[in-house]
């Protein structure tokens, strides 16, 4: 390689290996293009305020004397911000360093000289594709008022209104819906165009030589055709001859047909895409949640489990590949998505962080095979994820254990144990039944000893829970790596320990508040 080629490749690798630059690019790309990014909504709102302010200033200057501050703000500050935004979008529109590296590695693999010209042309083409896009052209025109010495360019401020389409998510959805009907819309526009052309020629031929007609030019005929076929009918240009009126009747009927066709296209497009839009909204809500209990598979058990968790203040998300089951889940106000939980692609579409956001996964599929596949998928994403599964057939227990399931619940075993308890200790059984009954208001809850609490609470006696209306069932000790049932008062507590308590919802809520007050 010559000196230029070597410098180009070395520079590309230096940019690609820079963690700071990659991180900055990642954040800028999210800010510009990722609707799920936590800061994008604030950025979009800020840009929309700037756009509306700019248009308001333009309207004000029509009849009022131009204010010096508003002029500077509109011509310089807003335009400069739009310029910075345009350059950031230009930067993240394509990864030039990655393009050069890919071309270099491809040439090396094929044992040929690095084709630096081809790499540069790929970079330029990628950037040109962005610059020639409609959105980028609108962005560029919105910057034009920056050159305010040319007063005519102030009219380009109006193009800033079109930038609203970039920041309004509903506009994106509307555009995507219409894009799904490209063929139908193309057919409609072709029909409208031919009808307008034919109607313009016919009305011109019929009316142009009539001294009482206002159709004197082909443009007048075109204007009349557009107004008539749109069913607006201003009445300023009307045919006066019999032949012209016949043409008008044909155009009017065609206009009604066009409106009916256009309405049917839009309605059908919205009907088909409504579920996708709803799922997109739910995914955005899901990405904002901090601690999620993920239920894979929906049925009666899942419904009761989700209901119980929600009453305990937990955030529950249900995944099932069956759309009819998800529709049923949504009728119970559950955050549910028709995604296959055993698919890596489906989990990726959620856009969540399995390590930080998913607290536990409950597998409630219709078969053990579904639960095994789901467990393998989730375990491949996060080795430390807590997974609980329902077992349908006891011969599949080992398969679930091998798939990485932490806890397995076999309903038949539980029924047998409860039957024995009921026959030998009916009072204890009734107590357990009251504890799980939805009407009792008594729940089993977990309280995490966080870093803040650990500085003030060293042992169980510091919890001041004895003698109250809250019962400490036990402690999941991080230090001892085991669950300690009914610990002694001097049992040491540390950061990361989990307290398992029993009590009424209201009492548990008050105790949490009192506990956090005590560590102030």
XYZ file of C-alpha atoms in Angstrom:
520
model
C 0.000 0.000 0.000
C 1.097 3.544 -0.643
C 1.396 6.139 2.106
C -2.102 7.562 1.596
C -3.774 4.147 1.653
C -1.903 3.113 4.790
C -2.784 6.379 6.532
C -6.429 5.968 5.533
C -6.624 2.415 6.913
C -4.709 3.311 10.095
C -7.005 6.262 10.673
C -10.101 4.111 10.151
C -8.881 1.527 12.672
C -7.993 4.292 15.140
C -11.506 5.728 14.901
C -13.106 2.283 15.160
C -11.072 1.352 18.251
C -11.716 4.617 20.112
C -14.179 3.772 22.896
C -14.898 7.430 23.596
C -15.723 8.179 19.972
C -17.845 5.044 19.627
C -19.745 5.908 22.791
C -20.345 9.476 21.620
C -21.509 8.261 18.216
C -23.826 5.745 19.868
C -25.443 8.434 22.030
C -25.793 10.853 19.098
C -27.322 8.129 16.926
C -29.822 7.276 19.667
C -30.650 10.947 20.140
C -31.293 11.405 16.425
C -32.961 8.135 15.464
C -33.904 5.915 18.408
C -37.471 6.602 19.528
C -36.925 4.457 22.633
C -33.930 6.481 23.864
C -34.735 8.094 27.204
C -33.535 11.592 26.171
C -34.951 11.666 22.639
C -38.408 12.859 23.660
C -36.853 15.901 25.368
C -34.689 16.591 22.319
C -37.690 16.302 19.986
C -39.756 18.605 22.200
C -36.938 21.171 22.274
C -36.606 21.133 18.479
C -40.370 21.444 17.978
C -40.430 24.495 20.263
C -37.634 26.059 18.187
C -39.498 25.382 14.940
C -42.766 26.876 16.167
C -40.906 29.868 17.636
C -39.203 30.481 14.312
C -42.488 30.398 12.398
C -44.136 32.660 14.993
C -41.347 35.226 14.565
C -41.757 35.109 10.757
C -45.519 35.737 11.091
C -44.961 38.568 13.565
C -42.501 40.339 11.255
C -45.122 40.624 8.511
C -46.988 43.528 10.139
C -44.784 44.538 13.053
C -41.367 46.120 13.150
C -38.655 43.510 13.419
C -37.299 43.104 16.936
C -33.491 43.018 17.036
C -33.313 40.237 19.612
C -35.893 38.095 17.807
C -34.081 38.663 14.511
C -30.764 37.486 15.985
C -32.470 34.580 17.729
C -34.227 33.481 14.529
C -31.506 34.138 11.961
C -28.502 33.025 13.974
C -29.226 31.016 17.109
C -32.013 28.781 15.774
C -30.290 28.363 12.407
C -27.011 27.490 14.151
C -28.753 24.834 16.276
C -30.336 23.377 13.133
C -26.909 23.404 11.472
C -25.401 21.442 14.374
C -28.283 18.971 14.191
C -27.778 18.559 10.429
C -24.063 17.875 10.900
C -24.764 15.319 13.642
C -27.256 13.513 11.426
C -24.743 13.659 8.573
C -22.116 12.118 10.878
C -24.197 9.164 12.090
C -25.929 8.532 8.746
C -23.146 6.056 7.873
C -19.981 4.745 9.516
C -17.178 5.824 7.191
C -14.462 4.102 9.228
C -16.365 0.827 9.167
C -16.859 1.069 5.379
C -13.131 1.573 4.813
C -12.225 -1.293 7.173
C -14.701 -3.657 5.516
C -13.298 -2.877 2.076
C -9.712 -3.293 3.320
C -10.411 -6.638 5.031
C -12.306 -7.875 1.983
C -9.378 -7.032 -0.301
C -6.894 -8.677 2.078
C -9.056 -11.801 2.256
C -9.125 -12.005 -1.554
C -5.323 -11.395 -1.650
C -5.430 -8.238 -3.702
C -4.287 -4.651 -3.224
C -6.456 -2.380 -1.147
C -8.744 -0.514 -3.548
C -8.706 2.852 -1.832
C -10.710 4.542 -4.601
C -13.546 2.057 -4.223
C -13.572 2.545 -0.446
C -13.697 6.333 -0.786
C -16.500 6.101 -3.359
C -18.508 3.873 -0.988
C -18.083 6.447 1.770
C -19.145 9.307 -0.513
C -22.095 7.330 -1.859
C -23.327 6.523 1.642
C -23.148 10.193 2.620
C -24.803 11.274 -0.637
C -27.687 8.890 -0.018
C -28.390 10.738 3.215
C -27.917 14.219 1.725
C -30.284 13.447 -1.164
C -33.046 12.090 1.078
C -36.175 14.216 1.470
C -35.673 14.657 5.218
C -32.081 15.850 4.767
C -33.086 18.310 2.017
C -35.755 19.779 4.312
C -33.155 20.057 7.092
C -30.786 21.878 4.726
C -33.470 24.285 3.522
C -34.368 25.037 7.145
C -30.781 26.226 7.685
C -30.881 28.634 4.714
C -32.217 31.637 6.725
C -28.795 31.618 8.429
C -27.616 33.541 5.375
C -29.987 36.372 6.193
C -28.227 38.911 3.966
C -30.248 37.423 1.112
C -33.704 38.474 2.262
C -35.389 36.054 -0.117
C -33.892 33.161 1.844
C -36.001 34.136 4.850
C -38.872 32.437 3.041
C -37.079 29.145 3.649
C -38.055 29.474 7.304
C -41.374 27.962 6.301
C -39.507 24.712 5.537
C -38.840 24.424 9.236
C -42.487 23.478 9.635
C -41.812 20.298 7.651
C -39.151 19.384 10.208
C -41.992 18.752 12.650
C -42.620 15.518 10.787
C -39.195 14.314 11.927
C -39.895 14.830 15.620
C -43.573 13.860 15.842
C -43.749 10.073 16.281
C -47.388 9.984 15.181
C -46.330 11.458 11.848
C -43.776 8.666 11.521
C -46.498 6.098 12.129
C -48.753 7.777 9.565
C -45.965 7.806 6.985
C -45.166 4.146 7.629
C -48.828 3.221 7.229
C -49.087 5.012 3.881
C -45.777 3.497 2.762
C -47.269 0.033 3.233
C -49.823 0.907 0.533
C -47.411 2.113 -2.133
C -48.952 0.104 -4.968
C -52.513 1.157 -4.155
C -51.534 4.820 -3.803
C -49.544 4.717 -7.042
C -52.590 3.277 -8.792
C -54.771 6.018 -7.302
C -52.411 8.832 -8.305
C -52.100 7.386 -11.809
C -55.875 7.325 -12.168
C -56.198 10.877 -10.793
C -53.442 12.170 -13.053
C -54.956 10.659 -16.196
C -58.427 11.895 -15.253
C -57.171 15.451 -14.662
C -55.223 15.419 -17.918
C -58.143 14.125 -19.983
C -60.644 16.459 -18.261
C -58.355 19.480 -18.780
C -57.987 18.789 -22.491
C -61.689 18.106 -22.981
C -62.918 21.193 -21.109
C -60.372 23.332 -22.939
C -61.578 22.044 -26.315
C -65.232 22.542 -25.362
C -64.956 25.946 -23.663
C -61.892 27.842 -24.933
C -63.672 29.284 -27.998
C -66.830 30.248 -26.091
C -66.720 34.024 -25.342
C -68.872 33.554 -22.182
C -66.573 30.931 -20.691
C -63.789 31.719 -18.190
C -61.713 28.841 -19.508
C -59.372 30.769 -21.785
C -56.091 28.938 -21.302
C -54.984 25.381 -20.682
C -53.989 26.416 -17.156
C -57.577 27.566 -16.525
C -58.732 24.153 -17.664
C -56.208 22.423 -15.409
C -57.275 24.565 -12.445
C -60.941 23.756 -13.052
C -60.216 20.017 -13.360
C -58.297 19.857 -10.065
C -60.954 21.857 -8.189
C -63.780 19.747 -9.632
C -62.249 16.296 -9.183
C -61.408 17.153 -5.564
C -65.146 17.920 -5.085
C -64.244 21.373 -3.723
C -66.062 23.293 -6.463
C -65.259 26.969 -5.830
C -67.611 28.040 -8.607
C -65.284 30.734 -9.953
C -64.711 28.748 -13.170
C -67.693 26.799 -14.528
C -68.527 25.361 -17.952
C -71.229 27.227 -19.881
C -71.715 24.961 -22.907
C -73.732 21.761 -22.889
C -70.724 19.683 -23.860
C -68.672 21.274 -21.046
C -71.384 20.448 -18.507
C -71.328 16.797 -19.614
C -67.548 16.766 -19.033
C -68.162 18.315 -15.607
C -70.609 15.541 -14.679
C -68.063 12.893 -15.635
C -65.316 14.612 -13.613
C -67.585 15.011 -10.567
C -68.458 11.303 -10.580
C -64.775 10.473 -11.011
C -63.954 12.729 -8.046
C -66.404 10.867 -5.795
C -64.842 7.575 -6.904
C -61.361 8.919 -6.154
C -62.370 9.986 -2.635
C -63.998 6.622 -1.967
C -60.917 4.777 -3.229
C -58.547 6.976 -1.191
C -60.642 6.550 1.956
C -60.715 2.763 1.584
C -56.906 2.674 1.165
C -56.253 4.732 4.306
C -58.821 2.857 6.419
C -57.521 -0.574 5.375
C -53.918 0.513 5.989
C -54.731 1.753 9.496
C -56.694 -1.418 10.248
C -53.776 -3.620 9.201
C -51.139 -1.603 11.072
C -53.112 -0.807 14.210
C -51.723 -3.783 16.128
C -48.154 -2.890 15.108
C -48.620 0.689 16.331
C -50.088 -0.534 19.614
C -47.178 -2.950 20.075
C -44.734 -0.134 19.394
C -46.344 1.993 22.100
C -46.268 -0.920 24.558
C -42.584 -1.576 23.813
C -41.781 2.079 24.516
C -43.604 1.794 27.845
C -41.790 -1.464 28.577
C -38.373 0.082 27.991
C -39.056 2.655 30.714
C -39.718 0.040 33.427
C -36.922 -0.644 35.903
C -37.819 -4.044 37.378
C -39.851 -6.485 35.290
C -41.393 -9.859 36.039
C -41.569 -11.584 32.651
C -44.318 -14.194 32.224
C -43.864 -16.407 29.163
C -47.103 -18.063 28.111
C -50.618 -16.962 28.978
C -53.466 -18.927 30.516
C -55.451 -19.152 33.728
C -52.346 -19.628 35.883
C -50.591 -16.724 34.157
C -53.624 -14.502 34.672
C -53.744 -15.231 38.400
C -49.976 -14.887 38.768
C -49.929 -11.551 36.964
C -52.855 -10.294 39.031
C -51.120 -11.242 42.272
C -47.840 -9.629 41.253
C -49.560 -6.406 40.190
C -51.328 -6.137 43.539
C -47.917 -6.429 45.161
C -46.746 -3.459 43.116
C -44.691 -5.445 40.606
C -44.376 -4.609 36.921
C -45.532 -7.605 34.868
C -44.953 -8.230 31.151
C -46.588 -11.176 29.354
C -45.227 -12.737 26.166
C -47.062 -15.330 24.084
C -46.876 -16.199 20.391
C -50.663 -16.715 20.272
C -52.297 -13.386 19.365
C -55.700 -14.506 20.708
C -54.208 -15.169 24.151
C -52.519 -11.772 24.133
C -55.831 -10.140 23.258
C -57.341 -11.885 26.292
C -54.445 -10.706 28.476
C -54.940 -7.116 27.364
C -58.587 -7.294 28.396
C -57.296 -7.799 31.924
C -55.140 -4.637 31.617
C -51.911 -6.562 31.343
C -48.846 -5.312 29.489
C -48.836 -8.121 26.923
C -47.143 -8.608 23.554
C -47.693 -11.216 20.841
C -44.010 -12.211 20.732
C -42.525 -15.693 20.777
C -40.567 -15.817 24.083
C -38.404 -18.669 22.736
C -37.093 -16.472 19.906
C -33.946 -14.405 20.292
C -35.299 -11.996 17.678
C -38.456 -11.411 19.737
C -36.478 -10.742 22.914
C -34.258 -8.356 20.958
C -37.294 -6.450 19.657
C -38.292 -5.635 23.230
C -35.244 -3.374 23.465
C -34.751 -4.016 27.176
C -31.650 -4.787 29.207
C -32.109 -8.340 30.573
C -29.469 -7.819 33.239
C -30.802 -4.557 34.682
C -34.532 -4.697 33.935
C -35.683 -8.325 34.221
C -35.925 -9.345 37.856
C -37.325 -12.836 37.259
C -38.914 -14.944 34.514
C -41.904 -17.245 35.022
C -42.381 -19.925 32.350
C -46.050 -20.891 32.012
C -46.133 -22.343 28.498
C -48.676 -24.990 27.489
C -46.012 -27.688 27.230
C -42.666 -28.477 28.843
C -41.026 -28.306 25.416
C -42.047 -24.631 25.079
C -40.668 -23.886 28.529
C -37.378 -25.667 27.777
C -36.820 -23.697 24.562
C -37.724 -20.429 26.274
C -35.383 -21.182 29.176
C -32.502 -21.943 26.779
C -33.118 -18.675 24.905
C -33.231 -16.560 28.054
C -30.263 -18.320 29.628
C -28.184 -17.614 26.507
C -28.898 -13.912 27.014
C -28.257 -13.741 30.759
C -26.521 -16.481 32.757
C -27.635 -14.990 36.098
C -31.320 -14.590 35.255
C -33.751 -16.029 37.812
C -36.078 -18.484 36.010
C -39.077 -20.319 37.454
C -41.028 -22.861 35.398
C -44.245 -24.814 35.672
C -43.707 -28.566 35.105
C -46.402 -30.421 33.172
C -44.868 -33.906 33.149
C -42.421 -35.008 35.875
C -40.294 -36.967 33.365
C -39.243 -33.620 31.856
C -37.885 -32.218 35.126
C -34.269 -32.962 34.238
C -34.661 -31.259 30.862
C -35.838 -28.064 32.553
C -32.985 -28.255 35.041
C -30.479 -28.735 32.211
C -31.988 -25.734 30.407
C -31.065 -23.569 33.404
C -34.372 -23.276 35.276
C -33.742 -22.316 38.901
C -37.081 -23.355 40.419
C -39.565 -25.923 39.132
C -43.171 -26.155 40.279
C -45.012 -29.450 39.721
C -48.719 -28.968 40.336
C -49.486 -32.638 41.115
C -46.889 -32.729 43.892
C -48.310 -29.572 45.445
C -51.833 -30.987 45.321
C -50.656 -34.170 47.040
C -48.872 -32.249 49.780
C -51.855 -29.983 50.344
C -54.158 -32.996 50.508
C -52.044 -34.553 53.250
C -51.873 -31.279 55.129
C -55.609 -30.827 54.845
C -56.333 -34.293 56.225
C -53.831 -34.043 59.108
C -53.799 -30.301 59.855
C -56.941 -28.642 58.536
C -56.445 -25.430 60.556
C -52.964 -24.896 59.105
C -54.344 -25.545 55.642
C -57.079 -22.972 56.158
C -54.451 -20.482 57.263
C -52.450 -21.043 54.090
C -55.606 -20.779 52.001
C -56.468 -17.464 53.663
C -52.952 -16.231 52.978
C -53.226 -16.876 49.239
C -56.855 -15.740 48.946
C -57.193 -12.561 46.896
C -59.846 -11.119 49.217
C -57.746 -11.378 52.397
C -55.399 -8.506 51.598
C -52.528 -10.412 53.245
C -49.455 -10.855 51.059
C -45.922 -12.181 51.175
C -43.526 -9.447 50.132
C -39.798 -8.954 49.654
C -37.745 -6.020 50.918
C -34.220 -5.548 49.593
C -31.554 -4.287 51.990
C -29.875 -1.740 49.740
C -26.631 0.152 50.272
C -28.404 3.012 52.027
C -30.254 0.751 54.474
C -27.172 -1.380 55.158
C -25.379 1.613 56.696
C -27.997 1.867 59.457
C -29.328 -1.677 59.809
C -26.789 -4.258 60.973
C -29.033 -6.962 62.445
C -32.640 -8.168 62.558
C -33.350 -6.314 65.785
C -32.623 -3.008 64.001
C -35.614 -3.699 61.764
C -37.933 -3.124 64.765
C -40.315 -5.640 63.278
C -40.893 -7.870 66.326
C -44.217 -7.358 68.075
C -45.675 -5.411 65.171
C -48.288 -6.392 62.619
C -45.584 -7.450 60.170
C -44.094 -10.947 60.369
C -40.526 -11.635 59.269
C -40.644 -15.060 57.629
C -36.944 -15.235 56.847
C -33.896 -13.706 55.190
C -32.241 -14.665 51.905
C -28.675 -14.034 53.090
C -26.225 -12.951 50.460
C -23.327 -13.570 52.834
C -24.332 -17.144 53.697
C -25.806 -17.919 50.258
C -28.930 -19.495 51.779
C -32.391 -18.742 53.103
C -32.512 -18.389 56.896
C -35.974 -19.103 58.306
C -37.108 -17.084 61.341
C -33.661 -15.599 62.071
C -32.623 -14.598 65.564
C -32.598 -10.963 66.669
C -28.808 -10.759 66.452
C -28.663 -12.248 62.954
C -26.386 -10.000 60.902
C -27.803 -8.275 57.842
C -25.840 -6.918 54.921
C -26.260 -5.180 51.599
C -28.072 -7.352 49.057
C -29.988 -9.431 51.630
C -33.662 -10.007 50.903
C -36.239 -9.837 53.719
C -39.337 -12.012 53.235
C -42.225 -10.586 55.245
C -45.951 -11.296 55.667
C -48.606 -8.711 56.361
C -51.493 -6.708 55.033
C -50.806 -4.559 51.996
C -51.471 -1.311 53.850
C -49.250 -2.304 56.769
C -46.415 -3.352 54.487
C -46.644 -0.036 52.683
C -46.466 1.896 55.958
C -43.578 -0.261 57.171
C -41.578 0.452 54.010
C -42.086 4.178 54.528
C -41.136 3.958 58.233
C -38.090 1.865 57.370
C -36.773 4.476 54.936
C -37.554 7.277 57.390
C -35.495 5.493 60.017
C -32.342 5.592 57.902
C -32.410 9.360 57.393
